[in-house]
Short mmCIF file of C-alpha atoms in Angstrom, two decimals:
data_model
loop_
_atom_site.label_atom_id
_atom_site.label_comp_id
_atom_site.label_asym_id
_atom_site.label_seq_id
_atom_site.Cartn_x
_atom_site.Cartn_y
_atom_site.Cartn_z
CA MET A 1 106.03 162.87 106.06
CA ASN A 2 106.21 164.75 109.37
CA VAL A 3 104.97 161.67 111.20
CA LEU A 4 107.64 159.54 109.52
CA LEU A 5 110.38 162.02 110.44
CA CYS A 6 109.18 162.12 114.06
CA SER A 7 109.21 158.32 114.20
CA ILE A 8 112.74 158.18 112.79
CA ASN A 9 113.96 160.79 115.28
CA THR A 10 112.36 158.86 118.15
CA LEU A 11 114.02 155.61 117.08
CA ASN A 12 117.37 157.39 116.70
CA GLY A 13 117.02 158.75 120.24
CA LEU A 14 116.25 155.31 121.62
CA TYR A 15 119.21 153.89 119.72
CA ASP A 16 121.50 156.53 121.21
CA ILE A 17 120.26 155.68 124.71
CA SER A 18 120.93 151.98 124.15
CA ALA A 19 124.40 152.49 122.68
CA VAL A 20 127.44 151.21 124.55
CA GLU A 21 130.70 153.12 124.62
CA VAL A 22 133.62 150.76 124.99
CA GLY A 23 137.05 151.83 126.26
CA GLN A 24 136.10 155.42 127.11
CA HIS A 25 136.20 156.65 130.72
CA LEU A 26 135.92 159.86 132.66
CA TYR A 27 138.96 160.02 134.96
CA TRP A 28 139.34 161.75 138.31
CA GLN A 29 142.75 162.34 139.81
CA ILE A 30 142.80 161.43 143.50
CA GLY A 31 146.31 161.86 144.84
CA ASP A 32 148.59 159.73 142.70
CA PHE A 33 145.75 157.59 141.41
CA GLN A 34 143.42 157.87 138.44
CA VAL A 35 139.95 156.46 139.03
CA HIS A 36 136.96 155.89 136.77
CA ALA A 37 134.63 158.69 137.81
CA GLN A 38 131.49 157.18 136.28
CA VAL A 39 131.95 153.98 138.28
CA LEU A 40 132.32 155.93 141.51
CA ILE A 41 129.21 158.00 140.74
CA THR A 42 127.00 155.01 139.97
CA SER A 43 128.41 153.06 142.94
CA TRP A 44 127.52 155.98 145.23
CA VAL A 45 124.00 156.00 143.79
CA VAL A 46 123.63 152.26 144.43
CA MET A 47 124.91 152.60 148.00
CA ALA A 48 122.57 155.54 148.57
CA ILE A 49 119.60 153.48 147.36
CA LEU A 50 120.51 150.66 149.76
CA LEU A 51 121.15 152.97 152.73
CA VAL A 52 118.01 155.07 152.27
CA SER A 53 115.71 152.09 151.69
CA THR A 54 117.00 150.17 154.71
CA SER A 55 116.95 153.28 156.91
CA LEU A 56 113.32 153.94 156.06
CA VAL A 57 112.40 150.39 157.00
CA VAL A 58 114.38 149.89 160.23
CA ARG A 59 113.80 153.31 161.79
CA ASN A 60 110.39 152.20 163.08
CA PRO A 61 110.21 148.37 163.19
CA GLN A 62 106.82 146.84 163.90
CA THR A 63 105.94 143.66 165.77
CA ILE A 64 103.58 142.85 162.92
CA PRO A 65 105.67 143.69 159.84
CA THR A 66 104.36 146.12 157.26
CA SER A 67 104.83 145.47 153.55
CA GLY A 68 108.28 147.13 153.37
CA GLN A 69 109.57 145.56 156.58
CA ASN A 70 108.16 142.20 155.56
CA PHE A 71 110.01 142.39 152.22
CA PHE A 72 113.37 143.20 153.88
CA GLU A 73 112.88 140.44 156.44
CA TYR A 74 112.27 138.04 153.58
CA VAL A 75 115.47 139.20 151.86
CA LEU A 76 117.42 138.75 155.10
CA GLU A 77 116.00 135.27 155.59
CA PHE A 78 116.92 134.39 152.01
CA ILE A 79 120.53 135.56 152.51
CA ARG A 80 120.76 133.63 155.79
CA ASP A 81 119.54 130.46 154.05
CA VAL A 82 122.16 130.86 151.30
CA SER A 83 124.91 131.42 153.88
CA LYS A 84 123.85 128.51 156.08
CA THR A 85 123.54 126.12 153.15
CA GLN A 86 127.03 126.89 151.82
CA ILE A 87 129.00 127.64 155.01
CA GLY A 88 127.32 125.43 157.60
CA GLU A 89 126.49 126.02 161.24
CA GLU A 90 129.14 128.72 161.63
CA TYR A 91 127.44 130.91 159.02
CA GLY A 92 126.33 133.67 161.43
CA PRO A 93 129.33 136.05 161.26
CA TRP A 94 129.37 135.82 157.44
CA VAL A 95 125.76 136.84 156.78
CA PRO A 96 126.61 140.59 156.59
CA PHE A 97 129.41 139.97 154.08
CA ILE A 98 127.40 137.63 151.85
CA GLY A 99 124.38 139.93 152.11
CA THR A 100 126.43 142.98 151.15
CA LEU A 101 127.81 141.23 148.07
CA PHE A 102 124.38 140.02 146.99
CA LEU A 103 122.54 143.31 147.51
CA PHE A 104 125.25 145.50 145.95
CA ILE A 105 125.51 143.33 142.83
CA PHE A 106 121.73 142.92 142.56
CA VAL A 107 120.95 146.64 142.86
CA SER A 108 123.89 147.52 140.59
CA ASN A 109 122.70 145.19 137.85
CA TRP A 110 119.10 146.37 138.08
CA SER A 111 120.12 150.03 138.17
CA GLY A 112 121.99 149.51 134.92
CA ALA A 113 118.89 147.99 133.32
CA LEU A 114 116.19 150.29 134.73
CA LEU A 115 117.74 153.71 135.33
CA PRO A 116 118.25 155.90 132.21
CA TRP A 117 121.94 156.51 132.91
CA LYS A 118 122.76 157.33 129.28
CA ILE A 119 120.55 160.42 129.30
CA ILE A 120 123.19 162.06 131.54
CA LYS A 121 125.99 163.19 129.26
CA LEU A 122 129.62 163.07 130.38
CA PRO A 123 132.71 164.61 128.74
CA HIS A 124 134.06 161.10 128.23
CA GLY A 125 132.48 157.68 128.62
CA GLU A 126 128.98 157.09 129.98
CA LEU A 127 127.19 156.15 133.16
CA ALA A 128 126.30 152.48 133.51
CA ALA A 129 125.96 149.78 136.14
CA PRO A 130 129.05 149.59 138.42
CA THR A 131 129.32 145.88 137.61
CA ASN A 132 129.74 146.83 133.95
CA ASP A 133 133.33 147.82 134.78
CA ILE A 134 135.93 145.07 135.13
CA ASN A 135 137.59 146.93 138.01
CA THR A 136 134.45 146.62 140.13
CA THR A 137 134.06 142.90 139.55
CA VAL A 138 137.77 142.33 140.26
CA ALA A 139 137.48 144.29 143.51
CA LEU A 140 134.47 142.22 144.60
CA ALA A 141 136.31 139.01 143.70
CA LEU A 142 139.42 140.09 145.64
CA LEU A 143 137.26 140.88 148.69
CA THR A 144 135.89 137.37 148.44
CA SER A 145 139.42 135.97 148.17
CA VAL A 146 140.54 137.89 151.28
CA ALA A 147 137.48 136.63 153.17
CA TYR A 148 138.25 133.10 151.96
CA PHE A 149 141.77 133.15 153.40
CA TYR A 150 140.70 134.97 156.56
CA ALA A 151 138.03 132.35 157.29
CA GLY A 152 140.49 129.48 156.96
CA ILE A 153 143.37 131.09 158.85
CA SER A 154 141.17 132.40 161.68
CA LYS A 155 139.82 128.90 162.30
CA LYS A 156 142.95 126.76 161.77
CA GLY A 157 145.87 129.15 162.09
CA LEU A 158 148.98 128.35 160.06
CA ALA A 159 147.81 124.75 159.80
CA TYR A 160 145.41 126.03 157.15
CA PHE A 161 148.24 126.13 154.59
CA GLY A 162 148.76 122.40 155.05
CA LYS A 163 145.92 121.81 152.60
CA TYR A 164 148.21 122.84 149.73
CA ILE A 165 150.28 119.68 150.09
CA GLN A 166 147.32 117.33 150.45
CA PRO A 167 146.86 114.59 149.45
CA THR A 168 150.42 114.74 148.06
CA PRO A 169 153.05 117.54 147.85
CA ILE A 170 153.16 117.00 144.08
CA LEU A 171 149.82 118.86 143.84
CA LEU A 172 151.21 122.00 145.52
CA PRO A 173 151.35 124.11 142.29
CA ILE A 174 147.86 123.00 141.25
CA ASN A 175 146.37 123.76 144.68
CA ILE A 176 147.95 127.24 144.69
CA LEU A 177 146.75 127.88 141.14
CA GLU A 178 143.23 126.87 142.15
CA ASP A 179 143.08 129.59 144.81
CA PHE A 180 144.24 132.19 142.28
CA THR A 181 141.68 131.14 139.68
CA LYS A 182 138.73 131.42 142.08
CA PRO A 183 138.61 135.25 142.18
CA LEU A 184 139.48 135.37 138.48
CA SER A 185 136.55 133.10 137.68
CA LEU A 186 134.17 135.13 139.86
CA SER A 187 135.23 138.40 138.28
CA PHE A 188 135.03 137.39 134.63
CA ARG A 189 131.79 135.43 135.11
CA LEU A 190 130.00 138.49 136.51
CA PHE A 191 131.57 141.06 134.15
CA GLY A 192 131.15 138.90 131.06
CA ASN A 193 127.49 138.15 131.63
CA ILE A 194 126.55 141.77 132.34
CA LEU A 195 128.46 143.10 129.33
CA ALA A 196 127.10 140.37 127.05
CA ASP A 197 123.54 141.19 128.08
CA GLU A 198 124.02 144.87 127.16
CA LEU A 199 125.65 144.03 123.84
CA VAL A 200 122.79 141.70 122.90
CA VAL A 201 120.25 144.46 123.51
CA VAL A 202 122.30 146.97 121.47
CA VAL A 203 122.59 144.58 118.52
CA LEU A 204 118.87 143.74 118.58
CA VAL A 205 117.88 147.41 118.75
CA SER A 206 120.05 148.13 115.69
CA LEU A 207 118.69 145.18 113.68
CA VAL A 208 115.01 144.78 114.57
CA PRO A 209 112.15 146.92 115.88
CA LEU A 210 111.84 147.59 119.62
CA VAL A 211 109.14 144.93 119.95
CA VAL A 212 111.81 142.21 120.11
CA PRO A 213 114.48 143.90 122.31
CA ILE A 214 112.00 144.88 125.06
CA PRO A 215 111.29 141.25 126.15
CA VAL A 216 115.05 140.64 126.04
CA MET A 217 115.53 143.58 128.42
CA PHE A 218 113.08 142.00 130.87
CA LEU A 219 114.97 138.71 130.52
CA GLY A 220 118.12 140.71 131.34
CA LEU A 221 116.55 141.77 134.65
CA PHE A 222 116.04 138.11 135.54
CA THR A 223 119.57 137.09 134.55
CA SER A 224 121.01 140.07 136.46
CA GLY A 225 119.38 138.81 139.63
CA ILE A 226 120.65 135.30 138.94
CA GLN A 227 124.20 136.64 138.54
CA ALA A 228 124.01 138.32 141.95
CA LEU A 229 122.78 135.06 143.48
CA ILE A 230 125.52 133.01 141.77
CA PHE A 231 128.27 135.37 142.95
CA ALA A 232 127.01 135.39 146.56
CA THR A 233 126.48 131.62 146.58
CA LEU A 234 129.98 130.89 145.24
CA ALA A 235 131.53 133.35 147.71
CA ALA A 236 129.75 131.57 150.58
CA ALA A 237 130.78 128.18 149.18
CA TYR A 238 134.45 129.21 149.01
CA ILE A 239 134.35 130.49 152.59
CA GLY A 240 132.69 127.29 153.78
CA GLU A 241 135.26 125.24 151.90
CA SER A 242 138.16 127.05 153.55
CA MET A 243 136.66 126.50 156.99
CA GLU A 244 136.09 122.81 156.34
CA GLY A 245 139.53 122.31 154.86
CA HIS A 246 138.74 120.09 151.92
CA HIS A 247 138.20 120.56 148.17
#
């Protein structure tokens, strides 16, 4: 009987850890603005992970790379390949932006899956991946939209806006609407996939033993990485499109 009670308590604890609180947030008042405190906290943790890991690697670079340096050089080469493929020969200045998007989203998604955020109790809401908040994904999408317009205007000047009346002025509303739907699509694609992955795990944990949800969690790690790659690839493609001037 004691063994059974211990097993039930353990499963209840795991269920509590996997639970998702929807619509509850811990707010901080900064000036006239209210911000989601848990998103800021987890975003700071993600940025700290990136800064510390890169600082440890680049503080003493070797001619013959060590394992850590070799890994980061591979990541940089991968980001450069994505940028060059989507943007073209003028990809160089955009590698830091595309790389920042990819690494932030990738580490955010994995931190939500691997770090036991829910063990830390908050007065309201819960800690989770920054990309699990719609405000974060909208902000990333708006940054991409600003970069998209900046790339086109910096290369073509005001002539960039001539694309809205091509091939005929009749398509002006549709061309404008297309530029507004790009960040919207990026935001909801990322947010929806991350939230759906968490909800699937919660439902499986509540319905079946942990043997089934655990492989699904590992699958979630894979899909989280794919989502980061998709977001970065589409951002680079939009920037390359604006610089080329065709749809």
